[in-house]
Structures are given as C-alpha cells and as structure tokens.
GROMACS .gro file of C-alpha atoms in nm:
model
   86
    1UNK     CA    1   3.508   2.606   6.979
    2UNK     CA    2   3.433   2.225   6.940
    3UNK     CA    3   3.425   2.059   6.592
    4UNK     CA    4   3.292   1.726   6.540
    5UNK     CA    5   3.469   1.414   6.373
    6UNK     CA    6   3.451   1.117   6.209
    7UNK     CA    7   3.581   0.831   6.213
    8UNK     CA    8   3.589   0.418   6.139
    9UNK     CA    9   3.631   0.118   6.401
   10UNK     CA   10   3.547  -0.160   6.415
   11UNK     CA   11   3.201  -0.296   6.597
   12UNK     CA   12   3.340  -0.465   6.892
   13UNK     CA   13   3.630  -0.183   6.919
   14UNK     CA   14   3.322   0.087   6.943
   15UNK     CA   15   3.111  -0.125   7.179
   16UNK     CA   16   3.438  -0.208   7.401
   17UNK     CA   17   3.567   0.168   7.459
   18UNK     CA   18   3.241   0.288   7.505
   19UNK     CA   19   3.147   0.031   7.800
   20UNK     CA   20   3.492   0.086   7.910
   21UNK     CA   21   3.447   0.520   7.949
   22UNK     CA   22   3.135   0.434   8.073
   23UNK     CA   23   3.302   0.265   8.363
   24UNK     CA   24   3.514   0.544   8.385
   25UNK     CA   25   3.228   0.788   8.446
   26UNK     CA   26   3.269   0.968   8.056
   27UNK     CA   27   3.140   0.950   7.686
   28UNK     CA   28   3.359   0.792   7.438
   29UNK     CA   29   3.375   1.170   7.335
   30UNK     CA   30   3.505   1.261   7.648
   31UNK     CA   31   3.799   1.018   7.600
   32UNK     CA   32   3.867   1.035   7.231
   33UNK     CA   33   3.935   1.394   7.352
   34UNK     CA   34   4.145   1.293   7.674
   35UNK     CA   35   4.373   1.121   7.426
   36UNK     CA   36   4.413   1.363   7.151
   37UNK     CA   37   4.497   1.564   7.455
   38UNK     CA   38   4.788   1.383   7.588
   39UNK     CA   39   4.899   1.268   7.216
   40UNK     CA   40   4.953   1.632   7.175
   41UNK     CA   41   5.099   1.689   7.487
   42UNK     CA   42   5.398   1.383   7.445
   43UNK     CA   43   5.392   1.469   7.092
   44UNK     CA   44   5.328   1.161   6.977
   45UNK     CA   45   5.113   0.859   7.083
   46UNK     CA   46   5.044   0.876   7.507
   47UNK     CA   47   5.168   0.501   7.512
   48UNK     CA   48   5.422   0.264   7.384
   49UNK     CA   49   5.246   0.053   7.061
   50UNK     CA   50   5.272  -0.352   7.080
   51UNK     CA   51   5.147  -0.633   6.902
   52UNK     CA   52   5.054  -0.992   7.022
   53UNK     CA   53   5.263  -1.315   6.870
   54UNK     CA   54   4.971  -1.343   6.631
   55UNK     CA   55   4.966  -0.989   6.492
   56UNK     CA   56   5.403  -1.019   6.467
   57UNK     CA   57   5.301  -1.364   6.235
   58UNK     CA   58   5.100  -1.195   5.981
   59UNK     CA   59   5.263  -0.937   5.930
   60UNK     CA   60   5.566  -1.160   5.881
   61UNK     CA   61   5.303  -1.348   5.599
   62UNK     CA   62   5.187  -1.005   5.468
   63UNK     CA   63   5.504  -0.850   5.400
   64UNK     CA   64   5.652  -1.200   5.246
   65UNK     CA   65   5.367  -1.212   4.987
   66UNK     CA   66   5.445  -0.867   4.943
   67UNK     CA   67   5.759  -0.908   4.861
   68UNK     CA   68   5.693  -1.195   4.609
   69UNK     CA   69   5.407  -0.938   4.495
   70UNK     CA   70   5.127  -1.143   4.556
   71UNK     CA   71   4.798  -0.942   4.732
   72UNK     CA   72   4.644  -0.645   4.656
   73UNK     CA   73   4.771  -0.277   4.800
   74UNK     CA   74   4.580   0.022   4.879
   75UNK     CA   75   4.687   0.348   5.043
   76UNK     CA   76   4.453   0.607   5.111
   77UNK     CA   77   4.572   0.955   5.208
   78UNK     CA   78   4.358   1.132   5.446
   79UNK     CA   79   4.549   1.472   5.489
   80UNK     CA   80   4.385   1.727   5.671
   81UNK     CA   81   4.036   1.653   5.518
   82UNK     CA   82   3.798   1.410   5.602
   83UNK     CA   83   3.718   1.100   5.397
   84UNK     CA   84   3.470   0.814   5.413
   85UNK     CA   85   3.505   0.484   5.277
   86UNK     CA   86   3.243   0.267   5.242
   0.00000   0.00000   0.00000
C-alpha cells in the first residue's frame, strides 16, 4: 500500500533533486523513497551529515546570541502526524 506525503523545501532544493533524479532516470518520488529505504535499512541517516565553514560560523553566532538570549525560538513538534506551516 503506498501513502502519500508532504513535505517543505526549499525552491532551489526542489528544483535541484528533481533535475538531479531526472538524470538518474527516476521521479523525485522514486528517490525520496530510495532514501527512506536505506535510512531504514542503516537505521539512521544513509550518509555521514557535514556542514561547510559558513554553516559551522553561524551556528557559532546563533548559539552565542542564544546564550546571551537574544533571537527568537520556535520548536515545532511534528510526531507522527502531519503539519503544515505556512
């Protein structure tokens, strides 16, 4: 049985992938599904996360002005169900 989902990225993130499964001969579908796949499968995420310099530097900036408790937080708990945000 297949289900369908929702979800939020970014425009050039959405354009990107699906030129890039394109290439690769599949819908984005196809390979959203290829990776919740193998996630499952390792049991965890299929690859080894990094960030550039840049992304290291703000979060360095974020979490200082955190700590001083300047900025604004939000956390938003998506559980099991699925939520929009506009």
């Amino acid at each position: 049985m297949k289900v369908s989902m929702r979800f939020i990225v970014d425009l050039e993130t959405s354009r990107k992938a699906v030129a890039l499964f394109k290439e690769l001969g599949m819908s984005l579908s196809t390979g959203v599904e290829l990776f919740l796949k193998q996630a499952l499968r390792e049991d965890g995420l299929p690859f080894q996360p990094t960030l550039s310099k840049e992304e290291i530097e703000q979060m360095e900036v974020d979490l200082a002005q955190s700590l001083r408790g300047e900025g604004q937080d939000i956390w938003y708990d998506t559980g099991e169900e699925e939520i929009l945000y506009d």
